[in-house]
PDB file of C-alpha atoms and ligand atoms in Angstrom:
ATOM      1  CA  MET A   1     347.906  83.326  98.555  1.00  0.00           C
ATOM      2  CA  THR A   2     345.129  85.271 100.247  1.00  0.00           C
ATOM      3  CA  PRO A   3     346.692  86.944 103.287  1.00  0.00           C
ATOM      4  CA  VAL A   4     344.541  88.553 105.986  1.00  0.00           C
ATOM      5  CA  ASP A   5     345.506  90.584 109.048  1.00  0.00           C
ATOM      6  CA  ILE A   6     342.875  89.055 111.310  1.00  0.00           C
ATOM      7  CA  LEU A   7     341.315  85.596 110.992  1.00  0.00           C
ATOM      8  CA  ALA A   8     338.330  84.476 113.073  1.00  0.00           C
ATOM      9  CA  LEU A   9     337.808  80.721 113.364  1.00  0.00           C
ATOM     10  CA  ALA A  10     334.602  79.091 114.628  1.00  0.00           C
ATOM     11  CA  ALA A  11     332.749  75.782 114.508  1.00  0.00           C
ATOM     12  CA  HIS A  12     329.548  76.916 112.784  1.00  0.00           C
ATOM     13  CA  ARG A  13     328.429  79.494 110.274  1.00  0.00           C
ATOM     14  CA  ASP A  14     326.936  82.372 112.332  1.00  0.00           C
ATOM     15  CA  ASP A  15     329.167  81.760 115.402  1.00  0.00           C
ATOM     16  CA  VAL A  16     331.561  84.535 114.351  1.00  0.00           C
ATOM     17  CA  GLU A  17     328.647  86.897 113.663  1.00  0.00           C
ATOM     18  CA  GLN A  18     327.399  86.299 117.202  1.00  0.00           C
ATOM     19  CA  THR A  19     330.692  86.442 119.103  1.00  0.00           C
ATOM     20  CA  CYS A  20     333.007  88.874 117.282  1.00  0.00           C
ATOM     21  CA  GLY A  21     331.284  90.186 114.130  1.00  0.00           C
ATOM     22  CA  GLY A  22     331.319  93.786 115.336  1.00  0.00           C
ATOM     23  CA  THR A  23     335.039  93.589 116.023  1.00  0.00           C
ATOM     24  CA  LEU A  24     335.759  92.175 112.548  1.00  0.00           C
ATOM     25  CA  LEU A  25     333.733  94.970 110.935  1.00  0.00           C
ATOM     26  CA  LYS A  26     335.539  97.560 113.027  1.00  0.00           C
ATOM     27  CA  MET A  27     338.933  96.173 111.965  1.00  0.00           C
ATOM     28  CA  ALA A  28     337.865  96.235 108.295  1.00  0.00           C
ATOM     29  CA  GLN A  29     336.776  99.868 108.732  1.00  0.00           C
ATOM     30  CA  LEU A  30     340.255 100.608 110.143  1.00  0.00           C
ATOM     31  CA  GLY A  31     341.712  99.262 106.891  1.00  0.00           C
ATOM     32  CA  TYR A  32     342.690  95.731 107.890  1.00  0.00           C
ATOM     33  CA  ARG A  33     341.918  92.636 105.825  1.00  0.00           C
ATOM     34  CA  THR A  34     339.775  90.199 107.784  1.00  0.00           C
ATOM     35  CA  GLY A  35     338.807  86.568 107.244  1.00  0.00           C
ATOM     36  CA  ILE A  36     336.450  83.936 108.641  1.00  0.00           C
ATOM     37  CA  LEU A  37     337.077  80.190 108.740  1.00  0.00           C
ATOM     38  CA  ASP A  38     333.984  78.100 109.540  1.00  0.00           C
ATOM     39  CA  LEU A  39     334.960  74.525 110.383  1.00  0.00           C
ATOM     40  CA  THR A  40     331.599  72.991 109.348  1.00  0.00           C
ATOM     41  CA  GLN A  41     328.948  73.652 106.714  1.00  0.00           C
ATOM     42  CA  GLY A  42     325.817  73.385 108.870  1.00  0.00           C
ATOM     43  CA  GLU A  43     324.264  70.251 107.425  1.00  0.00           C
ATOM     44  CA  MET A  44     322.953  69.108 110.848  1.00  0.00           C
ATOM     45  CA  GLY A  45     320.993  72.300 111.582  1.00  0.00           C
ATOM     46  CA  THR A  46     317.280  72.005 112.452  1.00  0.00           C
ATOM     47  CA  ARG A  47     316.547  74.659 109.847  1.00  0.00           C
ATOM     48  CA  GLY A  48     317.935  75.229 106.356  1.00  0.00           C
ATOM     49  CA  THR A  49     320.498  73.196 104.380  1.00  0.00           C
ATOM     50  CA  ALA A  50     324.281  73.456 103.921  1.00  0.00           C
ATOM     51  CA  GLU A  51     323.573  75.263 100.605  1.00  0.00           C
ATOM     52  CA  SER A  52     321.179  77.855 102.049  1.00  0.00           C
ATOM     53  CA  ARG A  53     323.616  78.503 104.877  1.00  0.00           C
ATOM     54  CA  ALA A  54     326.473  79.005 102.373  1.00  0.00           C
ATOM     55  CA  SER A  55     324.672  81.849 100.621  1.00  0.00           C
ATOM     56  CA  GLU A  56     323.595  83.338 103.948  1.00  0.00           C
ATOM     57  CA  ALA A  57     327.217  83.192 105.155  1.00  0.00           C
ATOM     58  CA  ALA A  58     328.379  85.006 102.009  1.00  0.00           C
ATOM     59  CA  GLU A  59     325.800  87.751 102.589  1.00  0.00           C
ATOM     60  CA  ALA A  60     326.846  88.096 106.254  1.00  0.00           C
ATOM     61  CA  ALA A  61     330.504  88.351 105.164  1.00  0.00           C
ATOM     62  CA  ARG A  62     329.573  91.126 102.737  1.00  0.00           C
ATOM     63  CA  ILE A  63     327.835  93.086 105.517  1.00  0.00           C
ATOM     64  CA  LEU A  64     330.870  92.663 107.803  1.00  0.00           C
ATOM     65  CA  ARG A  65     333.258  93.613 104.933  1.00  0.00           C
ATOM     66  CA  VAL A  66     335.173  90.379 105.310  1.00  0.00           C
ATOM     67  CA  SER A  67     337.775  89.817 102.556  1.00  0.00           C
ATOM     68  CA  TRP A  68     338.032  86.040 102.801  1.00  0.00           C
ATOM     69  CA  ARG A  69     335.642  83.352 104.019  1.00  0.00           C
ATOM     70  CA  GLN A  70     335.764  79.590 103.714  1.00  0.00           C
ATOM     71  CA  ALA A  71     334.023  76.586 105.303  1.00  0.00           C
ATOM     72  CA  LEU A  72     335.895  73.327 105.822  1.00  0.00           C
ATOM     73  CA  ASP A  73     334.207  69.943 105.404  1.00  0.00           C
ATOM     74  CA  ILE A  74     334.436  68.819 109.042  1.00  0.00           C
ATOM     75  CA  PRO A  75     331.118  67.117 109.948  1.00  0.00           C
ATOM     76  CA  ASP A  76     328.665  69.387 111.786  1.00  0.00           C
ATOM     77  CA  GLY A  77     328.162  68.171 115.367  1.00  0.00           C
ATOM     78  CA  ARG A  78     331.348  66.129 115.152  1.00  0.00           C
ATOM     79  CA  VAL A  79     334.194  68.627 115.355  1.00  0.00           C
ATOM     80  CA  GLU A  80     337.050  66.489 116.623  1.00  0.00           C
ATOM     81  CA  ASN A  81     340.625  67.445 117.405  1.00  0.00           C
ATOM     82  CA  THR A  82     342.212  64.851 115.125  1.00  0.00           C
ATOM     83  CA  TRP A  83     345.520  64.973 113.276  1.00  0.00           C
ATOM     84  CA  GLU A  84     343.652  65.181 109.966  1.00  0.00           C
ATOM     85  CA  ASN A  85     341.553  68.154 111.131  1.00  0.00           C
ATOM     86  CA  ARG A  86     344.602  69.913 112.581  1.00  0.00           C
ATOM     87  CA  LEU A  87     346.299  69.632 109.185  1.00  0.00           C
ATOM     88  CA  LYS A  88     343.219  71.082 107.441  1.00  0.00           C
ATOM     89  CA  VAL A  89     343.222  74.123 109.721  1.00  0.00           C
ATOM     90  CA  ALA A  90     347.029  74.491 109.607  1.00  0.00           C
ATOM     91  CA  ARG A  91     346.811  74.632 105.802  1.00  0.00           C
ATOM     92  CA  VAL A  92     344.385  77.563 106.080  1.00  0.00           C
ATOM     93  CA  ILE A  93     346.639  79.361 108.581  1.00  0.00           C
ATOM     94  CA  ARG A  94     349.567  79.071 106.187  1.00  0.00           C
ATOM     95  CA  GLU A  95     347.406  80.263 103.303  1.00  0.00           C
ATOM     96  CA  THR A  96     345.861  83.262 105.093  1.00  0.00           C
ATOM     97  CA  ARG A  97     348.885  84.135 107.304  1.00  0.00           C
ATOM     98  CA  PRO A  98     346.960  86.108 109.958  1.00  0.00           C
ATOM     99  CA  ARG A  99     348.768  88.346 112.445  1.00  0.00           C
ATOM    100  CA  VAL A 100     345.823  87.896 114.844  1.00  0.00           C
ATOM    101  CA  LEU A 101     343.753  84.730 115.233  1.00  0.00           C
ATOM    102  CA  ILE A 102     340.396  84.869 117.038  1.00  0.00           C
ATOM    103  CA  LEU A 103     339.361  81.489 118.494  1.00  0.00           C
ATOM    104  CA  PRO A 104     336.273  80.494 120.473  1.00  0.00           C
ATOM    105  CA  TYR A 105     336.788  80.282 124.249  1.00  0.00           C
ATOM    106  CA  TRP A 106     337.961  76.815 125.342  1.00  0.00           C
ATOM    107  CA  LYS A 107     334.981  76.040 127.581  1.00  0.00           C
ATOM    108  CA  GLY A 108     331.312  75.982 126.653  1.00  0.00           C
ATOM    109  CA  ARG A 109     328.044  74.105 126.336  1.00  0.00           C
ATOM    110  CA  HIS A 110     328.455  72.911 122.736  1.00  0.00           C
ATOM    111  CA  PRO A 111     331.303  70.395 122.251  1.00  0.00           C
ATOM    112  CA  ASP A 112     331.968  71.745 118.709  1.00  0.00           C
ATOM    113  CA  HIS A 113     332.711  75.182 120.211  1.00  0.00           C
ATOM    114  CA  TYR A 114     335.282  74.181 122.811  1.00  0.00           C
ATOM    115  CA  THR A 115     336.848  71.583 120.535  1.00  0.00           C
ATOM    116  CA  ALA A 116     337.255  74.236 117.816  1.00  0.00           C
ATOM    117  CA  SER A 117     339.249  76.282 120.329  1.00  0.00           C
ATOM    118  CA  VAL A 118     341.854  73.599 121.052  1.00  0.00           C
ATOM    119  CA  LEU A 119     341.904  72.498 117.428  1.00  0.00           C
ATOM    120  CA  GLY A 120     342.629  76.080 116.295  1.00  0.00           C
ATOM    121  CA  TYR A 121     345.406  76.499 118.832  1.00  0.00           C
ATOM    122  CA  GLU A 122     347.134  73.220 118.016  1.00  0.00           C
ATOM    123  CA  ALA A 123     346.788  73.827 114.258  1.00  0.00           C
ATOM    124  CA  SER A 124     348.492  77.221 114.752  1.00  0.00           C
ATOM    125  CA  PHE A 125     351.395  75.458 116.399  1.00  0.00           C
ATOM    126  CA  LEU A 126     351.646  72.920 113.563  1.00  0.00           C
ATOM    127  CA  ALA A 127     351.476  75.630 110.894  1.00  0.00           C
ATOM    128  CA  GLY A 128     354.734  77.036 112.248  1.00  0.00           C
ATOM    129  CA  LEU A 129     356.696  73.806 111.986  1.00  0.00           C
ATOM    130  CA  LYS A 130     359.099  73.952 109.034  1.00  0.00           C
ATOM    131  CA  LYS A 131     359.118  70.224 108.431  1.00  0.00           C
ATOM    132  CA  ILE A 132     355.351  69.714 108.154  1.00  0.00           C
ATOM    133  CA  ASP A 133     354.449  69.290 104.495  1.00  0.00           C
ATOM    134  CA  LEU A 134     351.196  71.138 103.770  1.00  0.00           C
ATOM    135  CA  THR A 135     351.549  71.375  99.997  1.00  0.00           C
ATOM    136  CA  PRO A 136     350.851  73.810  98.363  1.00  0.00           C
ATOM    137  CA  ASN A 137     351.320  75.969 101.486  1.00  0.00           C
ATOM    138  CA  ASN A 138     354.832  75.200 102.618  1.00  0.00           C
ATOM    139  CA  GLU A 139     355.875  78.571 104.052  1.00  0.00           C
ATOM    140  CA  PRO A 140     355.600  78.145 107.874  1.00  0.00           C
ATOM    141  CA  HIS A 141     353.429  80.683 109.676  1.00  0.00           C
ATOM    142  CA  ARG A 142     352.090  81.221 113.180  1.00  0.00           C
ATOM    143  CA  PRO A 143     349.736  84.010 114.241  1.00  0.00           C
ATOM    144  CA  PHE A 144     351.551  86.545 116.448  1.00  0.00           C
ATOM    145  CA  LYS A 145     348.520  86.899 118.695  1.00  0.00           C
ATOM    146  CA  ILE A 146     345.749  84.466 119.618  1.00  0.00           C
ATOM    147  CA  ILE A 147     342.704  85.867 121.418  1.00  0.00           C
ATOM    148  CA  TYR A 148     339.549  84.092 122.541  1.00  0.00           C
ATOM    149  CA  ALA A 149     335.982  85.324 121.915  1.00  0.00           C
ATOM    150  CA  THR A 150     334.171  84.581 125.202  1.00  0.00           C
ATOM    151  CA  LEU A 151     330.593  85.651 124.472  1.00  0.00           C
ATOM    152  CA  TYR A 152     329.177  82.102 124.619  1.00  0.00           C
ATOM    153  CA  TYR A 153     330.561  81.493 128.114  1.00  0.00           C
ATOM    154  CA  ASP A 154     330.084  83.289 131.416  1.00  0.00           C
ATOM    155  CA  ILE A 155     333.631  84.368 132.190  1.00  0.00           C
ATOM    156  CA  ARG A 156     335.101  87.788 132.870  1.00  0.00           C
ATOM    157  CA  PRO A 157     336.906  88.969 129.722  1.00  0.00           C
ATOM    158  CA  THR A 158     340.420  90.436 129.897  1.00  0.00           C
ATOM    159  CA  PHE A 159     339.427  93.146 127.416  1.00  0.00           C
ATOM    160  CA  VAL A 160     336.442  94.300 125.390  1.00  0.00           C
ATOM    161  CA  VAL A 161     336.241  95.952 121.957  1.00  0.00           C
ATOM    162  CA  ASP A 162     333.958  98.975 121.572  1.00  0.00           C
ATOM    163  CA  ILE A 163     331.454  98.096 118.825  1.00  0.00           C
ATOM    164  CA  THR A 164     328.984 100.930 119.458  1.00  0.00           C
ATOM    165  CA  ASP A 165     329.264 102.113 115.825  1.00  0.00           C
ATOM    166  CA  GLN A 166     329.160  98.557 114.434  1.00  0.00           C
ATOM    167  CA  PHE A 167     326.317  97.150 116.543  1.00  0.00           C
ATOM    168  CA  GLU A 168     323.563  97.662 113.984  1.00  0.00           C
ATOM    169  CA  ASP A 169     325.471  96.111 111.061  1.00  0.00           C
ATOM    170  CA  ARG A 170     326.572  93.236 113.283  1.00  0.00           C
ATOM    171  CA  PHE A 171     322.897  92.496 114.009  1.00  0.00           C
ATOM    172  CA  ARG A 172     322.098  92.732 110.280  1.00  0.00           C
ATOM    173  CA  SER A 173     324.847  90.195 109.529  1.00  0.00           C
ATOM    174  CA  LEU A 174     323.230  87.757 111.952  1.00  0.00           C
ATOM    175  CA  MET A 175     319.793  88.315 110.421  1.00  0.00           C
ATOM    176  CA  ALA A 176     321.320  87.409 107.031  1.00  0.00           C
ATOM    177  CA  TYR A 177     320.904  83.829 108.293  1.00  0.00           C
ATOM    178  CA  LYS A 178     317.248  83.953 107.382  1.00  0.00           C
ATOM    179  CA  SER A 179     316.812  80.176 107.588  1.00  0.00           C
ATOM    180  CA  GLN A 180     317.977  80.273 111.229  1.00  0.00           C
ATOM    181  CA  PHE A 181     316.610  83.442 112.678  1.00  0.00           C
ATOM    182  CA  MET A 182     313.632  84.891 110.870  1.00  0.00           C
ATOM    183  CA  ASP A 183     310.231  84.371 112.511  1.00  0.00           C
ATOM    184  CA  GLN A 184     308.934  81.044 111.245  1.00  0.00           C
ATOM    185  CA  GLU A 185     307.100  77.902 112.280  1.00  0.00           C
ATOM    186  CA  ALA A 186     309.774  75.167 111.876  1.00  0.00           C
ATOM    187  CA  GLY A 187     311.601  74.737 115.167  1.00  0.00           C
ATOM    188  CA  SER A 188     309.926  77.732 116.819  1.00  0.00           C
ATOM    189  CA  GLY A 189     310.222  75.986 120.187  1.00  0.00           C
ATOM    190  CA  ILE A 190     314.041  76.188 119.981  1.00  0.00           C
ATOM    191  CA  PHE A 191     314.508  79.409 118.032  1.00  0.00           C
ATOM    192  CA  PRO A 192     313.330  82.679 119.585  1.00  0.00           C
ATOM    193  CA  ALA A 193     311.698  85.253 117.332  1.00  0.00           C
ATOM    194  CA  GLU A 194     313.724  88.082 115.827  1.00  0.00           C
ATOM    195  CA  LYS A 195     312.573  90.667 118.402  1.00  0.00           C
ATOM    196  CA  GLU A 196     313.587  88.431 121.279  1.00  0.00           C
ATOM    197  CA  ILE A 197     316.987  87.788 119.661  1.00  0.00           C
ATOM    198  CA  LEU A 198     317.582  91.516 119.259  1.00  0.00           C
ATOM    199  CA  SER A 199     316.771  92.188 122.889  1.00  0.00           C
ATOM    200  CA  ARG A 200     319.136  89.414 124.072  1.00  0.00           C
ATOM    201  CA  ILE A 201     321.953  90.565 121.812  1.00  0.00           C
ATOM    202  CA  ASP A 202     321.377  94.150 122.902  1.00  0.00           C
ATOM    203  CA  ALA A 203     321.521  93.165 126.588  1.00  0.00           C
ATOM    204  CA  MET A 204     324.753  91.167 126.179  1.00  0.00           C
ATOM    205  CA  ALA A 205     326.500  93.874 124.168  1.00  0.00           C
ATOM    206  CA  ARG A 206     325.368  96.533 126.655  1.00  0.00           C
ATOM    207  CA  PHE A 207     326.673  94.494 129.580  1.00  0.00           C
ATOM    208  CA  TYR A 208     330.150  94.184 128.068  1.00  0.00           C
ATOM    209  CA  GLY A 209     329.937  97.801 126.928  1.00  0.00           C
ATOM    210  CA  MET A 210     329.268  98.855 130.504  1.00  0.00           C
ATOM    211  CA  LEU A 211     332.404  97.008 131.685  1.00  0.00           C
ATOM    212  CA  GLY A 212     334.422  99.074 129.214  1.00  0.00           C
ATOM    213  CA  GLY A 213     332.616 102.376 129.765  1.00  0.00           C
ATOM    214  CA  VAL A 214     331.038 102.438 126.284  1.00  0.00           C
ATOM    215  CA  THR A 215     327.552 101.594 124.947  1.00  0.00           C
ATOM    216  CA  TYR A 216     328.157  98.267 123.160  1.00  0.00           C
ATOM    217  CA  ALA A 217     331.177  95.942 123.259  1.00  0.00           C
ATOM    218  CA  GLU A 218     332.329  92.392 122.503  1.00  0.00           C
ATOM    219  CA  PRO A 219     334.311  90.402 125.126  1.00  0.00           C
ATOM    220  CA  PHE A 220     337.693  88.694 124.628  1.00  0.00           C
ATOM    221  CA  LEU A 221     340.263  86.895 126.698  1.00  0.00           C
ATOM    222  CA  GLN A 222     344.018  86.745 126.179  1.00  0.00           C
ATOM    223  CA  LYS A 223     346.266  84.308 128.032  1.00  0.00           C
ATOM    224  CA  GLU A 224     349.146  86.787 128.166  1.00  0.00           C
ATOM    225  CA  VAL A 225     349.419  89.807 130.481  1.00  0.00           C
ATOM    226  CA  GLY A 226     348.883  93.330 129.124  1.00  0.00           C
ATOM    227  CA  LEU A 227     352.022  95.402 128.428  1.00  0.00           C
ATOM    228  CA  VAL A 228     351.947  99.130 129.220  1.00  0.00           C
ATOM    229  CA  ASP A 229     354.384 101.927 128.307  1.00  0.00           C
ATOM    230  CA  ASP A 230     352.492 105.006 129.514  1.00  0.00           C
ATOM    231  CA  LEU A 231     350.300 104.764 132.612  1.00  0.00           C
ATOM    232  CA  THR A 232     348.381 107.922 131.715  1.00  0.00           C
ATOM    233  CA  VAL A 233     346.730 106.434 128.643  1.00  0.00           C
ATOM    234  CA  ILE A 234     345.405 103.156 130.101  1.00  0.00           C
ATOM    235  CA  PRO A 235     341.710 103.137 129.111  1.00  0.00           C
ATOM    236  CA  VAL A 236     338.605 102.387 131.262  1.00  0.00           C
ATOM    237  CA  LYS A 237     337.882 104.546 134.304  1.00  0.00           C
ATOM    238  CA  SER A 238     338.446 103.058 137.774  1.00  0.00           C
ATOM    239  CA  ILE A 239     336.425 105.339 140.050  1.00  0.00           C
TER     240      ILE A 239
HETATM  241 ZN1   ZN B 301     327.918  77.293 117.041  1.00  0.00          ZN
END
């Protein structure tokens, strides 16, 4: 058993680094155990191989102080919400037993991204069913909280996490994917140079930071309403 407090699930290696890496690092710095589940291994990428991406993913996890990281063998570019794939993810949820699960937002440009969202949700439901046999992980478990990382989609988040102190390391974790992001010839029409990437990432994080009244932030959505005990400590200034 390798329990974590917070598990982030995404379709591709480097998705988590882009959408919620700062938040994962912040949680690790607060003393929580964090984990990343990548559904695919990146064999369809224009640049690099599944092997080079595996070592880059391990380096990124080290920078983000992630305790547990694994990639499933779902084909890259063909993430499908099948029974078989739901069982694979449910097995991981029972093994890692997260209190909080971070999923991608359920709409987006890339089919792997929005399919991963529904797949993660339905696998969480399955993982809690006593009678589903997921040997060797037969203790049912469901995350208490499921939140959605919305950075890839233009939608107003329900909350943001202040990552001002984590911004630099978050960027370093993304640059660990040298085969994808470093300035190079192969695929330079699709992949912007490192300086351009930094300025885009900076602009996005500043935008969400501004919504929360801080310098840099990452956006999330929760389906549930917020619950408040004390009106005087609700954060984010109104006027
Ligand atoms: Zn992706």
